[in-house]
Coordinates of C-alpha atoms in Angstrom, one line a residue:
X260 CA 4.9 16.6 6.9
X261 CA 6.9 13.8 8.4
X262 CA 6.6 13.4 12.1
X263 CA 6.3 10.6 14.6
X264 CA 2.9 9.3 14.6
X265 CA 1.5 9.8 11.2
X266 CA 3.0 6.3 10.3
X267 CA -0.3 4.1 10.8
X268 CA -2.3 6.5 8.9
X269 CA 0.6 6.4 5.7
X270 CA -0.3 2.7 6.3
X271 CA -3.8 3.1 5.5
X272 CA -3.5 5.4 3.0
X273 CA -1.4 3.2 1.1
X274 CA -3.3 0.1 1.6
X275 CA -6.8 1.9 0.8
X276 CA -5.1 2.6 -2.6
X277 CA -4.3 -0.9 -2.7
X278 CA -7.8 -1.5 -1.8
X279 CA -7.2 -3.7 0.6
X280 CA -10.5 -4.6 2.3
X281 CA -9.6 -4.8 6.4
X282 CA -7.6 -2.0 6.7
X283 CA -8.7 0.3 9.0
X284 CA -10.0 3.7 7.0
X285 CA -10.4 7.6 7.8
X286 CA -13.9 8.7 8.4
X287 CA -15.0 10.0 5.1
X288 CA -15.2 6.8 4.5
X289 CA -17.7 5.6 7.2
X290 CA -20.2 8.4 6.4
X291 CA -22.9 8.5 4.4
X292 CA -22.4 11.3 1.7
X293 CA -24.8 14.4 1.9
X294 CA -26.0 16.0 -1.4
X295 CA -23.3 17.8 -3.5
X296 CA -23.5 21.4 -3.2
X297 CA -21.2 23.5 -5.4
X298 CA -21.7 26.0 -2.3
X299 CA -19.8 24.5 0.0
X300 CA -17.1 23.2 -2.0
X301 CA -13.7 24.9 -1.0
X302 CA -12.3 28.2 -2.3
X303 CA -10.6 27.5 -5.9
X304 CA -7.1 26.9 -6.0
X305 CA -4.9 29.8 -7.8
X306 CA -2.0 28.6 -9.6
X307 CA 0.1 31.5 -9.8
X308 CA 2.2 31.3 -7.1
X309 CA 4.3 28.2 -5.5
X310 CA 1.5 27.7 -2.9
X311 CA -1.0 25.2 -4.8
X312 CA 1.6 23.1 -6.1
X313 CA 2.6 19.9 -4.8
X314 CA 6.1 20.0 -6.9
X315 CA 7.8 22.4 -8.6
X316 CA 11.1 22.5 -10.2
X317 CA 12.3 25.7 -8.1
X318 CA 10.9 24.2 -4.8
X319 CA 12.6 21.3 -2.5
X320 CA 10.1 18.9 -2.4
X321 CA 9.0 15.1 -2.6
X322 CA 9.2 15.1 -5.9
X323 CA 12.7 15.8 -5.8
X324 CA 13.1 12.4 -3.9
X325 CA 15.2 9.6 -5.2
X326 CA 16.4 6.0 -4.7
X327 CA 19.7 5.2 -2.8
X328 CA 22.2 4.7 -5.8
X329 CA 20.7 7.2 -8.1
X330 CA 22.0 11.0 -8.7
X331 CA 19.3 13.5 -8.2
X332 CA 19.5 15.4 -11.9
X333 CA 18.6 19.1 -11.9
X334 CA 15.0 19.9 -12.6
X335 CA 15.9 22.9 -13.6
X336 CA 18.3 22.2 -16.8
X337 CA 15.4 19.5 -17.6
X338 CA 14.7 19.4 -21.1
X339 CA 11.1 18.9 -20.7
X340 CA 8.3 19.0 -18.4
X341 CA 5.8 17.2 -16.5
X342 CA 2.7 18.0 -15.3
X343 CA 1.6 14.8 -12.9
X344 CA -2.0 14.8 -11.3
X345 CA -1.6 12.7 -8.6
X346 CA -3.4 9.8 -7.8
X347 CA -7.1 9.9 -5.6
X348 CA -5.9 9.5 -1.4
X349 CA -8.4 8.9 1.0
X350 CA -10.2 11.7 2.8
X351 CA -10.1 12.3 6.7
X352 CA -13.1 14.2 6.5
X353 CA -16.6 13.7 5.1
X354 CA -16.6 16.0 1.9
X355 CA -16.9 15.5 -1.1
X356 CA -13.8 17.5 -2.6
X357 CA -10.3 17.7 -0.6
X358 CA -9.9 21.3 0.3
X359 CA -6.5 22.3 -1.5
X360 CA -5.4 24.7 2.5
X361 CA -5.8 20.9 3.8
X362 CA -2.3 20.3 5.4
X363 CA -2.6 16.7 6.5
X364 CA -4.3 16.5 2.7
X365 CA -1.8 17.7 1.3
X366 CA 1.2 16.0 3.5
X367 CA -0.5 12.2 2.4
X368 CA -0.2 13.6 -1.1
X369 CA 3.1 14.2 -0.6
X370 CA 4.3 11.3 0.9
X371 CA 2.8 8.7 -1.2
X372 CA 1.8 9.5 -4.4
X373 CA 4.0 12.8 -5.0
X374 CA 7.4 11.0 -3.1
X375 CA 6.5 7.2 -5.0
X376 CA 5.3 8.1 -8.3
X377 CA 5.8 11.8 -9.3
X378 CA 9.8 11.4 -8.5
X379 CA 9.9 8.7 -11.3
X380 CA 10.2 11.5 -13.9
X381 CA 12.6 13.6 -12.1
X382 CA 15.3 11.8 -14.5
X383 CA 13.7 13.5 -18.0
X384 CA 11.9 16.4 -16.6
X385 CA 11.2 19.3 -14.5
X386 CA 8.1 18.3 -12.5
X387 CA 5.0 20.1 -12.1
X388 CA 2.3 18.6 -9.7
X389 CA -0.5 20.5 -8.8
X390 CA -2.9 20.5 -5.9
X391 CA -6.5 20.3 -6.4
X392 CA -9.9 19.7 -5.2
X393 CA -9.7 16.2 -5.2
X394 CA -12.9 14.1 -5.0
X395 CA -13.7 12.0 -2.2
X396 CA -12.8 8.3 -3.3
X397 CA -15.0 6.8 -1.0
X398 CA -18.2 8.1 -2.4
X399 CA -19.8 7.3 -5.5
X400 CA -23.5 8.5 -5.8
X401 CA -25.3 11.4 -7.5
X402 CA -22.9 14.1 -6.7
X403 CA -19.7 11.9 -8.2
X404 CA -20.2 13.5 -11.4
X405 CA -20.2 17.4 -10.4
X406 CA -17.4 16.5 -7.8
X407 CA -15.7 14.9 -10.9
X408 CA -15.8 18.1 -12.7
X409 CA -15.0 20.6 -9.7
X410 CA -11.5 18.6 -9.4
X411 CA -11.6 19.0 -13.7
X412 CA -12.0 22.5 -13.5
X413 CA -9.3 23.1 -11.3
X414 CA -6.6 20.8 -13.4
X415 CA -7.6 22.7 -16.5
X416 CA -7.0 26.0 -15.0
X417 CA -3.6 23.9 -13.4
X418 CA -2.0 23.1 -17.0
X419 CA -3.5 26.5 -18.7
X420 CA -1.0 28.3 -16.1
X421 CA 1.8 25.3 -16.6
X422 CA 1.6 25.8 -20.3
X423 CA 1.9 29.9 -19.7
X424 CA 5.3 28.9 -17.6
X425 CA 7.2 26.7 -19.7
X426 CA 5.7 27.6 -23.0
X427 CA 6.4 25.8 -25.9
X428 CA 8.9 23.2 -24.3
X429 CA 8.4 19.7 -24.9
X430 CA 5.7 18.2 -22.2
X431 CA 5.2 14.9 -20.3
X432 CA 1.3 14.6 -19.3
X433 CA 1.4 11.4 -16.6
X434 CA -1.3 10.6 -14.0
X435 CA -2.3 7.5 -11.9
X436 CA -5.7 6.4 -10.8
X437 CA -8.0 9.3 -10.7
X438 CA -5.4 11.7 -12.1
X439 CA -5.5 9.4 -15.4
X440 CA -8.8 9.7 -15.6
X441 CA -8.6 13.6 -15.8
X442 CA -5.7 13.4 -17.8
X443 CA -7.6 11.4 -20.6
X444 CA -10.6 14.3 -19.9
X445 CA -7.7 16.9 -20.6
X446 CA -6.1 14.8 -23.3
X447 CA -9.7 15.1 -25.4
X448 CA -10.7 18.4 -24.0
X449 CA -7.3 20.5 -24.7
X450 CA -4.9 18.9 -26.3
X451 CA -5.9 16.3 -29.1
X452 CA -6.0 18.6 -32.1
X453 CA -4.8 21.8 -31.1
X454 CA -1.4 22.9 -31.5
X455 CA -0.2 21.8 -28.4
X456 CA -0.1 18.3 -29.3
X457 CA 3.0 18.7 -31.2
X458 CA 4.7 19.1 -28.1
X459 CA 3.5 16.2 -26.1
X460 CA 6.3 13.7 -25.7
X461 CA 3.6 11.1 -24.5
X462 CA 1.0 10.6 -22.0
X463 CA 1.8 7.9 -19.2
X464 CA -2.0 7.4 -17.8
X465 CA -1.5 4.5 -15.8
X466 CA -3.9 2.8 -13.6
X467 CA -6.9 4.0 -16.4
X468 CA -9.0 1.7 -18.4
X469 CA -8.6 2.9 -22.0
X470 CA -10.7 1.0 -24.7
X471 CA -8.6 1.0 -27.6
X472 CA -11.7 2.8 -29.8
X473 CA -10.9 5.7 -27.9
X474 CA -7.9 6.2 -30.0
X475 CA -10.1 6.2 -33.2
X476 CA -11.7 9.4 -32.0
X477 CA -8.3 10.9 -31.6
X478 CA -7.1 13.4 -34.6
X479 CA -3.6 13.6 -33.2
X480 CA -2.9 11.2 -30.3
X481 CA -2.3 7.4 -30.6
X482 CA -1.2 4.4 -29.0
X483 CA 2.0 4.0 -28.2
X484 CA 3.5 0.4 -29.2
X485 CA 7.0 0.9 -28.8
X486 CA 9.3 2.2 -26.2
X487 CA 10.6 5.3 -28.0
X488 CA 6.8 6.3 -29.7
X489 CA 6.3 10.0 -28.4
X490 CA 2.5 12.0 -29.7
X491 CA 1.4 9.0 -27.7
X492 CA -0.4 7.4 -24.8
X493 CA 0.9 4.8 -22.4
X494 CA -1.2 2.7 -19.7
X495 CA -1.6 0.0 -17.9
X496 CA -2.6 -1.7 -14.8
X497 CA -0.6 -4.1 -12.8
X498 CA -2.7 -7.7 -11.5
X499 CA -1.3 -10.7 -9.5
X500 CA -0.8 -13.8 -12.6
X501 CA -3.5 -15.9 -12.3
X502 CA -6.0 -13.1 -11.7
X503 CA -9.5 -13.8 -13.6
X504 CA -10.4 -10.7 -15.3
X505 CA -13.6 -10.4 -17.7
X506 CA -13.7 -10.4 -21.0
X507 CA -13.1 -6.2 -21.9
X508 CA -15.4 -5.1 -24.4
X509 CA -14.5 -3.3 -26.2
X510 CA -11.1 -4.1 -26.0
X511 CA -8.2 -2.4 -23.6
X512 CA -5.3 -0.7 -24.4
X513 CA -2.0 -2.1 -22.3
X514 CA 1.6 -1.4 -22.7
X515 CA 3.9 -3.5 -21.1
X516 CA 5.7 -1.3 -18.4
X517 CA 9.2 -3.4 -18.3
X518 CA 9.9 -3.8 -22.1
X519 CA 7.3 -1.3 -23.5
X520 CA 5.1 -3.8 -26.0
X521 CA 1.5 -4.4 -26.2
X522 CA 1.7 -8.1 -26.8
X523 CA 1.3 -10.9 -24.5
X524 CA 4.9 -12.0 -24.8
X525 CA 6.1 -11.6 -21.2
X526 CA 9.1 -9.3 -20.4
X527 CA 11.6 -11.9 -18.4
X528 CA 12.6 -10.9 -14.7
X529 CA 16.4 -10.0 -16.2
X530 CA 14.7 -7.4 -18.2
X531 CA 13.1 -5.6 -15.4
X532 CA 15.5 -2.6 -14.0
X533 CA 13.9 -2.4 -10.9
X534 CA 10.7 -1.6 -8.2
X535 CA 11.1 1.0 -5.1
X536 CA 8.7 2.7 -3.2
X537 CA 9.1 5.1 0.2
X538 CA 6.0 4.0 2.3
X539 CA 6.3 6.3 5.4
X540 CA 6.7 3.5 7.8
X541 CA 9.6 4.0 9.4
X542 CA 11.0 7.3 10.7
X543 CA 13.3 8.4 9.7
X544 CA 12.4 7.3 6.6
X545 CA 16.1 5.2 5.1
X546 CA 16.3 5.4 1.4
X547 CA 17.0 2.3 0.0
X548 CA 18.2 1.3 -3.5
X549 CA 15.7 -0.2 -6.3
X550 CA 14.9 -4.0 -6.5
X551 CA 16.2 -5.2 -9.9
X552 CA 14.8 -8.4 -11.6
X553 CA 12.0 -8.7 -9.4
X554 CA 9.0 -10.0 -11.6
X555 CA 7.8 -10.4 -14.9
X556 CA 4.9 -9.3 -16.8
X557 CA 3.0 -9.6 -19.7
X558 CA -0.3 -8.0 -21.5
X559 CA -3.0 -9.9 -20.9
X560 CA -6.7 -10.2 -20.9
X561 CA -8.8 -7.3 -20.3
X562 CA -5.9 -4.8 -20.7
X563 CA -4.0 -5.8 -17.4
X564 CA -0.8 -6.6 -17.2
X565 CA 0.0 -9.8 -15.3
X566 CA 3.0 -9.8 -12.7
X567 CA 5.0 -12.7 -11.0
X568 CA 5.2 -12.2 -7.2
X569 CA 7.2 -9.6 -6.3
X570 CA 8.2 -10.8 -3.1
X571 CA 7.1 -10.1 0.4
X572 CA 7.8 -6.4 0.5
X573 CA 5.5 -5.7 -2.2
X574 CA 3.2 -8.8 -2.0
X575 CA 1.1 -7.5 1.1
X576 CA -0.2 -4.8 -1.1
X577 CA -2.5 -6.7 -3.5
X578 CA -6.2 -6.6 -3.5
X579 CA -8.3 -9.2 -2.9
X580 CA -9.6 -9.4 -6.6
X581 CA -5.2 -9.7 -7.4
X582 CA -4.8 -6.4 -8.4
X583 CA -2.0 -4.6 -7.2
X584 CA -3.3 -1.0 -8.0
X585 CA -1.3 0.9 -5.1
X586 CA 1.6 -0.3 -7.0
X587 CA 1.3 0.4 -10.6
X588 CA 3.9 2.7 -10.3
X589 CA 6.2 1.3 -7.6
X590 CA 6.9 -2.0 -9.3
X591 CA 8.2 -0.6 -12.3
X592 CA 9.1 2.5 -11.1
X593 CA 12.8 2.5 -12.2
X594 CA 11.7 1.0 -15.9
X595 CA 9.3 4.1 -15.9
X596 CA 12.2 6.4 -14.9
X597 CA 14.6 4.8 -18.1
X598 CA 11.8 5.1 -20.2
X599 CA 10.5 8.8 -19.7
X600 CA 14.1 9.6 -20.4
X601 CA 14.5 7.9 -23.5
X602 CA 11.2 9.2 -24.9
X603 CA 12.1 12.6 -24.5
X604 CA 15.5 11.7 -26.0
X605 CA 13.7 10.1 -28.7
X606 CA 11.5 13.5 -29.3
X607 CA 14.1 15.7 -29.4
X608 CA 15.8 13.9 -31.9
X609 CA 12.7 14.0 -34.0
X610 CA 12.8 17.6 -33.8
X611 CA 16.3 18.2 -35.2

């Protein structure tokens, strides 16, 4: 969906992830949520055709997108898979769960978190991204735990009919935001001790607060701590340096998105390979090439990783607590493209 006049609301969408306070934002917003009612949720999504998916390998779509500079590989001779929940957009209407039939839904899906985040993987793996009944963002009462499990239900049933299609192929589980969050509920739920998890290159559940107990209570699933562990999970969450976060008790888990360590040595600006993003502003929309050596970033407190200014184009996207949550992706979004392809490279050497 990319016509003239949707640009100001790809604005808002992308600076209400950002959580940026004066933007102007959709109604669902505004309203004051009604009591959850399972009754007039929207029909379930079925997976077993092309028509609930966001991306699919066999399907021209944003996930197929690219910077200027870089080839577009073939999805289809991938040597592994992804299945990406995308990150939580804001509603235009006052329900509690996105309706999966939703075109403008599922057009602001596309063209930000599908087109800026999904396409990272594109390099390793044949990407599967699956609608679903998304929970309102804006709302946060009594019915945010049964609107939490609607959108659950339907990402289960998602990777249940991903893992009938690829089979036994090696597996990328990645998420951002609210899609990490079901990823970690699908992480403990499905795959942490079953068979599958022998053929999880690694999770990449960015944006998520992990407490690094929550590994403890994993039989098969761990920490990653270098940049070619696989079995593992990934995460972090990108804040302005100089951000005050509280003490994080108990303590985070963070990986350091531009050299891929959990230590609070920082990763210089020659080491990071570069940040892009396709915000919908301008139609049509250029492609542009990657901006190399643009910050530097280190683990810090609370599990955060601290960034250097990346420059105006990014800049006007922090928070006003310093976090730059929109961008968790796009700043490192070439480092996270090199890195997903050298942990499946990594894997498949293990398995030879």
């Amino acid at each position: 969906m990319r016509r003239n006049g949707t640009s100001l609301y790809i604005a808002a969408i992308a600076c209400a992830l950002a959580g940026c306070a004066t933007t102007a934002r959709p109604d669902s917003a505004q309203a004051q949520p009604p009591r959850f009612d399972p009754a007039t949720a929207p029909p379930a999504p079925d997976y077993a055709g092309p028509t609930n998916w966001a991306s699919l390998p066999s399907i021209r779509d944003d996930g197929d997108t690219v910077p200027k500079g870089v080839a577009e590989p073939p999805q289809l001779r991938a040597p592994a898979d992804v299945f990406f929940i995308h990150s939580a957009v804001p509603l235009r209407r006052a329900v509690w769960n996105a309706g999966t039939s939703d075109v403008w839904f599922n057009g602001d899906v596309g063209q930000t978190t599908i087109r800026n985040q999904a396409s990272a993987f594109n390099g390793c793996c044949a990407i599967y991204a699956p609608r679903y009944r998304q929970m309102n963002p804006a709302w946060s009462s009594d019915g945010s735990e049964a609107a939490l499990a609607l959108a659950y239900g339907d990402i289960l049933r998602a990777f249940r009919e991903f893992r009938r299609r690829v089979g036994d192929r090696p597996f990328i589980l990645a998420g951002h935001g609210l899609g990490s969050r079901l990823g970690r509920m699908l992480i403990e739920r499905e795959v942490d001790g079953r068979p599958i998890a022998a053929h999880m290159v690694a999770a990449y559940l960015v944006g998520e607060h992990i407490p690094l107990d929550w590994f403890g209570a994993r039989r098969d699933i761990r920490h990653c701590t270098t940049a070619t562990d696989t079995g593992c999970v990934v995460t972090w969450s990108i804040w302005a340096e100089g951000s005050k976060a509280a003490p994080s008790r108990p303590a985070a888990a963070c990986n350091n998105p531009i050299s891929w360590t959990t230590g609070p040595t920082p990763a210089p600006r020659t080491a990071h390979r570069g940040a892009w993003m396709r915000g919908g502003y301008e139609f049509p929309e250029p492609l542009r090439a990657p901006d190399a050596e643009l910050i530097e970033a280190r683990c810090g407190q609370g599990g955060r990783v601290y960034s250097s200014s990346p420059g105006e184009r990014y800049a006007s996207f922090i928070a006003p607590d310093g976090s730059y949550r929109a961008l968790d992706v796009q700043l490192v979004y070439m480092d996270l493209r090199h890195n997903a392809v050298d942990r499946v490279a990594a894997f498949l050497a293990g398995q030879r």
